XYZ file of C-alpha atoms in Angstrom:
586
model
C 46.503 60.855 -28.071
C 47.536 57.900 -30.210
C 50.516 55.605 -29.901
C 53.836 57.213 -29.025
C 56.049 58.274 -31.915
C 59.388 56.509 -32.191
C 62.280 58.139 -33.980
C 65.574 56.214 -34.387
C 64.477 53.952 -31.533
C 63.706 56.873 -29.187
C 60.299 57.853 -27.870
C 59.335 61.336 -29.028
C 57.843 63.766 -26.515
C 54.198 64.761 -26.975
C 53.956 68.429 -28.050
C 52.133 70.777 -25.695
C 49.383 71.950 -28.028
C 46.721 72.754 -25.421
C 48.684 73.876 -22.353
C 48.197 70.530 -20.610
C 51.893 69.580 -20.683
C 53.865 72.627 -19.464
C 57.511 72.537 -18.477
C 58.672 73.663 -15.045
C 61.384 76.307 -15.014
C 64.816 75.637 -13.558
C 63.961 77.931 -10.658
C 60.700 76.102 -9.936
C 62.505 72.761 -9.883
C 65.127 74.200 -7.545
C 62.402 75.502 -5.215
C 60.788 72.042 -5.124
C 64.000 70.081 -4.585
C 64.370 70.657 -0.797
C 60.860 69.247 -0.275
C 61.337 66.026 -2.214
C 63.710 63.232 -3.055
C 65.826 62.862 -6.188
C 65.529 59.311 -7.462
C 67.156 57.398 -10.329
C 64.810 55.574 -12.705
C 65.256 52.448 -14.797
C 63.797 51.581 -18.175
C 60.402 49.879 -17.815
C 59.901 51.038 -14.211
C 56.259 51.823 -13.320
C 56.087 55.133 -11.431
C 52.373 54.940 -10.677
C 49.650 52.578 -11.778
C 46.045 52.922 -12.908
C 43.620 52.329 -10.043
C 46.114 53.189 -7.300
C 46.147 56.500 -5.403
C 48.699 59.187 -6.241
C 51.241 59.344 -3.442
C 53.863 61.615 -4.996
C 54.144 64.600 -7.299
C 56.756 63.512 -9.846
C 58.859 65.967 -11.851
C 61.170 64.604 -14.551
C 64.792 65.777 -14.262
C 66.159 63.557 -17.023
C 64.960 60.659 -19.137
C 61.531 60.010 -20.670
C 58.234 58.756 -19.212
C 55.272 57.400 -21.184
C 51.741 57.694 -19.762
C 49.486 54.831 -20.874
C 45.847 53.912 -20.728
C 45.004 50.213 -20.139
C 48.678 49.379 -19.582
C 49.301 45.732 -20.451
C 45.702 45.276 -21.616
C 44.213 44.675 -25.065
C 43.464 48.383 -25.559
C 46.774 49.835 -24.382
C 47.454 53.243 -25.910
C 49.638 56.241 -25.236
C 48.178 59.264 -23.496
C 51.372 61.345 -23.538
C 55.164 61.164 -23.463
C 57.070 63.531 -21.152
C 60.687 64.590 -21.017
C 62.880 66.689 -18.690
C 61.130 69.580 -16.954
C 57.655 68.145 -17.204
C 55.633 66.648 -14.355
C 53.238 63.692 -14.068
C 49.693 63.327 -12.766
C 46.304 64.922 -13.417
C 43.302 66.239 -11.467
C 42.987 63.067 -9.375
C 46.355 63.907 -7.821
C 44.934 67.179 -6.454
C 41.582 65.713 -5.380
C 42.757 62.480 -3.755
C 41.377 60.155 -6.437
C 42.936 57.054 -7.911
C 45.044 57.347 -11.060
C 43.227 56.800 -14.345
C 46.401 55.911 -16.261
C 49.855 54.376 -15.741
C 53.295 56.038 -15.998
C 56.179 53.894 -17.353
C 59.832 54.951 -17.701
C 60.937 54.618 -21.350
C 64.391 56.191 -21.062
C 66.180 55.872 -17.735
C 67.002 59.078 -15.925
C 66.144 60.893 -12.727
C 62.939 62.211 -11.136
C 62.100 64.499 -8.236
C 59.442 62.925 -5.972
C 57.511 65.222 -3.609
C 54.849 63.697 -1.302
C 51.412 64.783 -2.550
C 50.315 66.323 0.757
C 53.488 68.431 0.903
C 53.054 69.423 -2.745
C 49.510 70.687 -2.092
C 50.876 72.935 0.654
C 53.668 74.220 -1.569
C 51.438 75.194 -4.478
C 49.198 77.019 -2.011
C 52.168 79.190 -1.107
C 53.287 79.754 -4.706
C 50.359 81.070 -6.793
C 52.315 80.990 -10.062
C 53.305 77.340 -9.634
C 49.860 76.500 -8.266
C 48.073 77.999 -11.272
C 50.448 76.254 -13.688
C 49.829 72.842 -12.102
C 46.063 73.380 -11.752
C 45.606 74.402 -15.393
C 47.690 71.457 -16.558
C 45.777 68.992 -14.374
C 42.422 70.330 -15.604
C 43.564 70.033 -19.213
C 44.767 66.465 -18.682
C 41.448 65.497 -17.081
C 39.597 66.797 -20.154
C 41.931 64.802 -22.396
C 41.324 61.618 -20.385
C 37.561 62.130 -20.550
C 37.808 62.633 -24.307
C 39.865 59.455 -24.594
C 37.271 57.401 -22.759
C 39.913 56.401 -20.200
C 39.079 55.179 -16.703
C 36.338 52.701 -15.908
C 33.676 51.341 -18.261
C 29.932 51.325 -17.771
C 28.158 48.492 -19.601
C 24.431 49.009 -19.764
C 21.413 49.660 -21.920
C 20.481 53.183 -22.953
C 16.964 52.281 -21.774
C 18.116 51.406 -18.224
C 17.562 53.934 -15.431
C 20.454 52.507 -13.428
C 22.730 52.955 -16.443
C 21.589 56.547 -16.604
C 22.203 56.965 -12.848
C 25.783 55.695 -13.082
C 26.527 57.770 -16.168
C 25.117 60.890 -14.514
C 27.168 60.284 -11.360
C 30.337 59.840 -13.424
C 29.589 62.863 -15.594
C 28.675 65.210 -12.749
C 31.812 64.197 -10.833
C 33.858 64.662 -14.022
C 35.271 61.127 -13.845
C 36.964 59.649 -16.931
C 34.889 56.729 -18.151
C 33.471 55.089 -21.228
C 29.895 53.946 -21.740
C 29.199 50.850 -23.840
C 25.564 50.634 -24.900
C 24.264 47.066 -24.854
C 21.734 48.014 -27.531
C 24.281 49.236 -30.078
C 27.864 48.348 -29.168
C 29.189 44.958 -30.312
C 32.132 45.281 -27.919
C 29.688 45.293 -24.997
C 28.404 41.831 -25.947
C 31.944 40.479 -26.116
C 32.735 41.862 -22.664
C 29.571 40.343 -21.194
C 30.667 36.933 -22.468
C 34.244 37.433 -21.291
C 33.168 38.190 -17.708
C 30.198 35.768 -17.694
C 27.695 38.565 -17.070
C 24.042 37.952 -17.890
C 21.953 40.906 -19.158
C 19.855 40.893 -15.966
C 22.968 41.823 -13.957
C 23.601 44.992 -15.952
C 24.540 47.749 -15.719
C 28.023 46.782 -14.600
C 31.195 48.775 -14.049
C 34.550 47.405 -15.227
C 37.690 48.784 -13.582
C 41.264 48.106 -14.739
C 39.985 45.444 -17.135
C 39.529 42.943 -14.323
C 37.244 44.104 -11.515
C 33.463 43.889 -12.056
C 30.805 45.721 -10.028
C 27.258 44.585 -10.811
C 24.804 47.505 -10.682
C 26.779 49.316 -7.966
C 25.378 52.145 -5.881
C 26.875 55.592 -6.364
C 28.724 55.177 -3.062
C 30.276 51.873 -4.205
C 31.444 53.508 -7.427
C 32.870 56.416 -5.438
C 34.876 54.056 -3.247
C 36.166 52.257 -6.329
C 37.808 55.321 -7.823
C 38.942 56.839 -4.532
C 36.583 59.728 -3.850
C 37.318 60.906 -0.285
C 35.555 58.900 2.419
C 34.813 59.903 6.028
C 37.337 58.896 8.671
C 37.396 59.083 12.459
C 39.000 62.541 12.311
C 35.869 63.807 10.533
C 33.623 63.046 13.519
C 33.884 66.643 14.731
C 34.495 69.975 12.999
C 33.955 73.712 13.395
C 31.556 74.024 10.479
C 29.840 71.520 8.203
C 28.563 72.684 4.812
C 25.646 70.697 3.394
C 25.768 70.932 -0.391
C 28.727 71.501 -2.731
C 27.376 73.844 -5.373
C 28.760 77.385 -5.785
C 27.415 78.513 -2.377
C 28.671 75.423 -0.578
C 32.107 75.460 -2.202
C 32.501 79.172 -1.476
C 31.668 78.481 2.170
C 34.167 75.599 2.207
C 36.929 77.742 0.692
C 36.382 80.699 3.023
C 35.827 78.534 6.091
C 38.984 76.511 5.590
C 41.074 79.541 4.581
C 39.966 81.255 7.822
C 41.342 78.320 9.812
C 38.025 76.632 10.616
C 37.936 72.829 10.512
C 35.547 72.576 7.553
C 33.680 69.607 6.075
C 31.554 69.893 2.925
C 29.215 67.061 1.912
C 27.032 66.384 -1.108
C 24.844 63.413 -2.017
C 25.658 63.361 -5.730
C 28.516 65.577 -6.889
C 30.297 68.860 -6.426
C 28.801 71.577 -8.581
C 25.070 71.482 -7.928
C 22.866 72.796 -10.724
C 25.650 75.138 -11.842
C 27.845 72.132 -12.593
C 25.413 71.074 -15.328
C 25.404 74.483 -17.032
C 27.025 74.422 -20.461
C 27.965 78.110 -20.368
C 27.842 80.897 -17.780
C 28.479 84.142 -19.647
C 27.632 86.772 -17.020
C 29.946 85.589 -14.217
C 32.366 88.330 -13.200
C 35.930 87.823 -14.400
C 35.183 85.495 -17.335
C 34.424 87.746 -20.325
C 34.342 84.768 -22.703
C 32.127 82.779 -20.349
C 32.933 79.580 -18.486
C 31.170 76.244 -18.257
C 29.747 75.267 -14.913
C 31.938 72.166 -14.893
C 35.146 74.137 -15.369
C 34.172 76.646 -12.681
C 33.604 73.837 -10.192
C 36.802 72.019 -11.231
C 38.707 75.139 -10.248
C 36.845 75.559 -6.968
C 37.332 72.001 -5.683
C 41.176 72.041 -5.664
C 40.975 75.504 -4.143
C 38.941 74.129 -1.237
C 41.375 71.209 -0.887
C 44.297 73.634 -0.902
C 43.040 75.342 2.252
C 42.314 72.033 3.986
C 38.553 71.626 3.549
C 37.277 68.026 3.552
C 34.899 67.309 0.641
C 32.841 64.098 0.835
C 30.817 62.785 -2.120
C 28.442 60.995 -2.018
C 27.185 61.571 1.509
C 23.453 62.148 1.974
C 22.284 64.077 5.020
C 19.209 62.752 6.794
C 18.828 64.729 10.027
C 19.980 67.860 11.885
C 19.867 67.669 15.696
C 20.792 70.408 18.215
C 23.010 69.071 21.015
C 24.315 71.448 23.670
C 26.437 74.132 21.998
C 26.691 72.257 18.712
C 24.738 70.342 16.081
C 24.890 66.715 15.042
C 24.406 66.014 11.343
C 23.257 62.441 10.692
C 23.658 60.697 7.331
C 21.283 58.159 5.798
C 23.463 55.253 6.942
C 23.383 56.429 10.563
C 26.878 57.947 10.651
C 27.227 61.337 12.326
C 29.383 64.447 12.358
C 29.258 67.003 15.182
C 29.755 70.653 14.163
C 29.788 73.951 15.998
C 27.997 75.641 13.084
C 26.148 74.521 9.956
C 25.850 76.146 6.525
C 22.899 74.868 4.496
C 23.736 75.192 0.796
C 21.834 72.197 -0.523
C 20.391 74.035 -3.502
C 17.389 72.984 -5.547
C 16.310 70.298 -7.964
C 14.366 70.961 -11.128
C 10.623 70.345 -11.012
C 9.318 67.336 -12.892
C 6.942 67.766 -15.805
C 3.730 65.935 -14.921
C 2.110 64.840 -18.202
C 0.907 61.447 -19.477
C 3.608 59.144 -20.852
C 6.589 61.041 -19.475
C 7.416 59.119 -16.292
C 8.620 55.919 -17.997
C 10.848 57.962 -20.336
C 12.637 59.938 -17.611
C 16.334 59.211 -17.570
C 16.066 57.566 -20.986
C 15.101 60.452 -23.269
C 13.541 62.954 -20.855
C 16.171 64.910 -18.914
C 16.421 67.654 -16.305
C 19.955 68.720 -17.240
C 21.712 69.336 -20.535
C 25.360 68.254 -20.507
C 27.542 66.733 -23.202
C 26.425 63.275 -22.106
C 22.750 63.961 -22.742
C 23.569 65.805 -25.938
C 25.560 62.838 -27.276
C 22.380 60.741 -27.200
C 20.497 62.983 -29.598
C 23.047 63.800 -32.299
C 21.345 64.892 -35.533
C 17.842 64.449 -34.041
C 15.268 67.146 -33.224
C 14.828 67.862 -29.505
C 12.539 70.015 -27.361
C 13.393 72.232 -24.394
C 10.641 73.301 -21.980
C 11.078 76.504 -20.002
C 11.500 80.245 -20.346
C 14.322 81.031 -17.921
C 18.087 81.279 -18.253
C 18.623 77.538 -17.742
C 16.312 76.756 -20.658
C 18.002 79.356 -22.863
C 21.491 78.074 -22.076
C 20.366 74.492 -22.731
C 18.788 75.413 -26.078
C 21.967 77.140 -27.274
C 24.141 74.239 -26.159
C 21.913 71.564 -27.712
C 21.751 73.468 -30.999
C 25.379 72.401 -31.559
C 24.332 68.744 -31.423
C 20.696 68.304 -32.442
C 19.318 68.906 -35.934
C 16.678 71.246 -34.502
C 15.823 72.640 -31.062
C 12.235 73.580 -30.240
C 12.092 75.917 -27.221
C 8.619 75.595 -25.672
C 7.665 78.593 -23.535
C 4.385 78.739 -21.627
C 4.309 82.550 -21.520
C 3.970 85.060 -24.338
C 7.279 86.911 -23.889
C 10.751 85.372 -23.850
C 12.076 88.490 -22.090
C 9.906 87.887 -19.020
C 12.281 85.455 -17.279
C 15.364 85.207 -19.524
C 18.361 87.550 -19.548
C 18.499 89.863 -22.537
C 21.854 88.541 -23.774
C 20.442 85.007 -23.900
C 17.239 86.130 -25.631
C 19.290 87.785 -28.378
C 21.364 84.634 -28.970
C 18.345 82.316 -28.917
C 16.327 84.413 -31.328
C 19.247 84.752 -33.742
C 20.191 81.072 -33.819
C 19.044 79.442 -37.082
C 18.532 75.997 -35.508
C 16.343 77.121 -32.590
C 12.594 77.564 -33.000
C 10.864 79.464 -30.185
C 7.246 78.446 -29.611
C 5.577 80.920 -27.242
C 2.380 80.222 -25.226
C 3.048 76.516 -25.781
C 2.693 73.666 -23.274
C 3.406 69.914 -23.406
C 0.290 67.794 -22.896
C 1.653 64.266 -23.470
C 4.772 62.296 -24.454
C 4.755 59.340 -26.850
C 7.260 56.622 -27.644
C 7.954 52.965 -26.996
C 11.497 52.536 -25.666
C 12.410 56.228 -26.079
C 10.684 59.522 -26.844
C 9.359 59.857 -30.380
C 6.944 62.799 -30.258
C 5.207 65.305 -28.000
C 1.629 66.473 -27.969
C 1.836 70.260 -27.575
C -0.902 72.856 -27.169
C -1.061 76.530 -28.028
C -2.610 77.784 -24.765
C -3.795 80.998 -26.443
C -5.739 79.281 -29.209
C -6.402 75.897 -27.629
C -4.938 74.104 -30.662
C -2.986 70.846 -30.290
C -0.505 69.213 -32.618
C 2.215 66.538 -32.623
C 5.869 67.629 -32.483
C 8.556 65.065 -33.431
C 11.329 64.979 -30.788
C 13.962 62.406 -29.839
C 14.591 63.977 -26.429
C 12.952 66.400 -24.035
C 14.860 68.718 -21.685
C 12.803 70.207 -18.851
C 13.618 73.459 -17.006
C 10.371 74.624 -15.397
C 11.510 75.905 -12.038
C 12.909 74.197 -9.009
C 12.105 73.048 -5.504
C 14.558 73.109 -2.585
C 16.342 70.148 -0.998
C 14.734 70.692 2.405
C 12.492 67.679 3.056
C 14.841 66.596 5.863
C 14.549 70.011 7.554
C 10.767 70.153 7.973
C 9.913 70.499 11.647
C 13.532 71.362 12.474
C 13.718 74.994 11.374
C 11.425 77.535 9.724
C 10.663 77.173 6.006
C 8.481 79.277 3.731
C 5.398 77.940 1.974
C 7.491 76.577 -0.903
C 10.012 74.854 1.378
C 12.846 77.395 1.114
C 14.764 78.202 4.313
C 13.788 81.420 6.103
C 16.659 83.579 7.357
C 17.219 86.848 9.200
C 14.127 88.838 10.183
C 11.852 86.358 8.392
C 13.266 83.499 10.470
C 12.861 85.473 13.704
C 9.217 86.195 12.919
C 8.542 82.488 12.391
C 10.536 81.187 15.387
C 10.055 81.062 19.145
C 10.797 84.601 20.332
C 12.480 83.371 23.529
C 15.017 81.317 21.601
C 17.285 84.323 21.130
C 17.005 85.943 24.568
C 20.155 84.442 26.075
C 22.224 85.594 23.094
C 20.977 89.135 23.339
C 20.475 89.364 19.594
C 18.214 88.265 16.808
C 19.138 86.071 13.824
C 21.983 87.363 11.669
C 21.344 88.148 8.011
C 21.725 84.561 6.690
C 20.956 82.816 9.984
C 17.975 80.482 10.214
C 15.571 79.995 13.104
C 18.315 77.929 14.783
C 21.298 79.937 16.112
C 24.489 78.881 14.381
C 22.701 77.377 11.377
C 22.974 79.483 8.232
C 21.529 79.177 4.720
C 23.180 80.333 1.498
C 22.397 80.178 -2.199
C 19.331 78.803 -3.934
C 17.995 76.968 -0.843
C 17.489 80.260 1.007
C 14.108 81.970 0.799
C 14.357 85.226 -1.116
C 17.830 84.573 -2.559
C 18.752 85.713 -6.057
C 19.012 82.539 -8.128
C 22.349 83.332 -9.779
C 25.791 81.716 -9.500
C 27.501 84.952 -8.464
C 24.913 85.589 -5.744
C 25.244 82.040 -4.394
C 29.023 82.360 -4.265
C 28.775 85.648 -2.394
C 26.301 84.245 0.126
C 28.523 81.229 0.772
C 31.425 83.521 1.627
C 29.179 85.800 3.713
C 27.854 82.836 5.697
C 31.362 82.114 6.987
C 31.773 85.699 8.153
C 28.516 85.307 10.081
C 29.718 81.964 11.506
C 32.629 83.864 13.061
C 30.232 86.431 14.520
C 28.101 83.647 15.998
C 31.162 81.917 17.487
C 32.030 85.098 19.382
C 28.826 84.652 21.419
C 28.245 82.147 24.214
C 26.903 79.416 21.913
C 23.613 78.027 20.760
C 20.424 78.424 22.740
C 19.119 74.931 22.221
C 20.506 72.476 24.776
C 19.830 68.849 25.546
C 20.227 67.052 28.829
C 22.536 64.105 29.358
C 25.845 63.096 27.747
C 26.441 63.612 24.054
C 27.041 60.295 22.282
C 30.356 59.999 20.495
C 29.760 60.371 16.742
C 30.324 57.275 14.659
C 31.560 57.750 11.104
C 30.882 55.207 8.400
C 30.739 55.723 4.691
C 27.182 55.960 3.293
C 26.229 52.836 1.380
C 23.997 54.487 -1.162
C 23.389 57.915 -2.608
C 20.218 59.894 -2.869
C 19.379 63.300 -4.238
C 19.852 65.451 -1.173
C 22.689 67.954 -1.168
């Protein structure tokens, strides 16, 4: 990923070492030709530009194209060089995002240009071509992230807003580069160049010229082209709240069944699964798969079938209206849907001990991704929890930290952790398991320095040096906005099926001549799937299955006369505006 190689004045093609730069076969090019336009190119011509949306799928028939980061800027460098048979673009092309690099013709020739929307339809019909393009686009996105391409975040490692922006970028798998004001000399130079005072940070720099001062997540999303609501989104057959494994499965199956499907999430696609470093017991992946990669495959799949995915979009209210439901967002915009699938998942519980609150987001975390791990290279860290999430985090962090202390309140690691994880944790030389151990306090000035821990069997306390703390002590559901609307259990999880019927008004179901379906809530036509559902199995495979099952039950509900709950008077026309800020719901 360095500068292009020149040999006798010619630009040499980048070798395909990782499967990110495949070559289309002659037959594949012939199959694409009737759907596009053959176009001559000239040396120096820009085929697409960083910061602008992809409008065409471009296959090279002859000539050479160089893909550049920061084209024309002080940090211009080559991402790749492509010759005949190769194609341009990366994951943003499939997901409707802006380009994170620029393509320039180096040797004149000819290209085949297929409109992006038509290309998405074509690859849906041709699974071989579709898989080839998807794998290449995923690989190119990983390369761009590794390069630090895309936008820049300038901010202090001690700033919560810096952490918020970095988390949003990381969880949405957006290429970016973080410049720490505390350590990076380049950050100071950029502040002077753009006349930014420290009080205005964090800032986002885009294309080396545009500056956003402490933007909201929604403003950052608009900047890089994440899909935004439009007037056509004001009404749909089914709206899915949450875009984790359950929500994405519902979106895929709903759209593939021909339902007009919208999926929304307040932060990112992926949910808690998207932060998992390795899922080793998911069917079909014997070597395991990271949560991020699993989600990156699911999102284009949902797009392929026509589902609309909106991030960030925070849901605020669910209102029955005649034979449908109106979902209202925090900015007042609304979408009307014939059925609703609640797949909003859970958030990890906070650790309530003295000294920890001011360190959250700085050196106390509730997820363990490569971005958190990069902040504690060669330092000792602590992980709190005894479940699978804690075990996966400990194994992942052991590749980065000098030592990982796994703090478990109980006396048996097998109580809540899968056997395969227990074996790996206990065998790892850099992981120390401390059973019947609890955190009593956190100490540190600008970042975590040590923990006060107690052996709850002996009542003995001691200080444990740690540069970061990762907390996985259970979760609570994203259902605050549903209280008083439908039936929840004592912990806030959504009741479904027979449990929902027992907690609801018995007359509500009389006109339908049936009780709630298996995943149906106390409101007819509103279903719950995945971690948010009371009694669900908290596993990725289970959530995915429930998301698919919910759509089957949506069809069964649609065969009946409609919802029981009706309101008098005309239904106001939904107004769609893009949310101005993001929260944690979804």
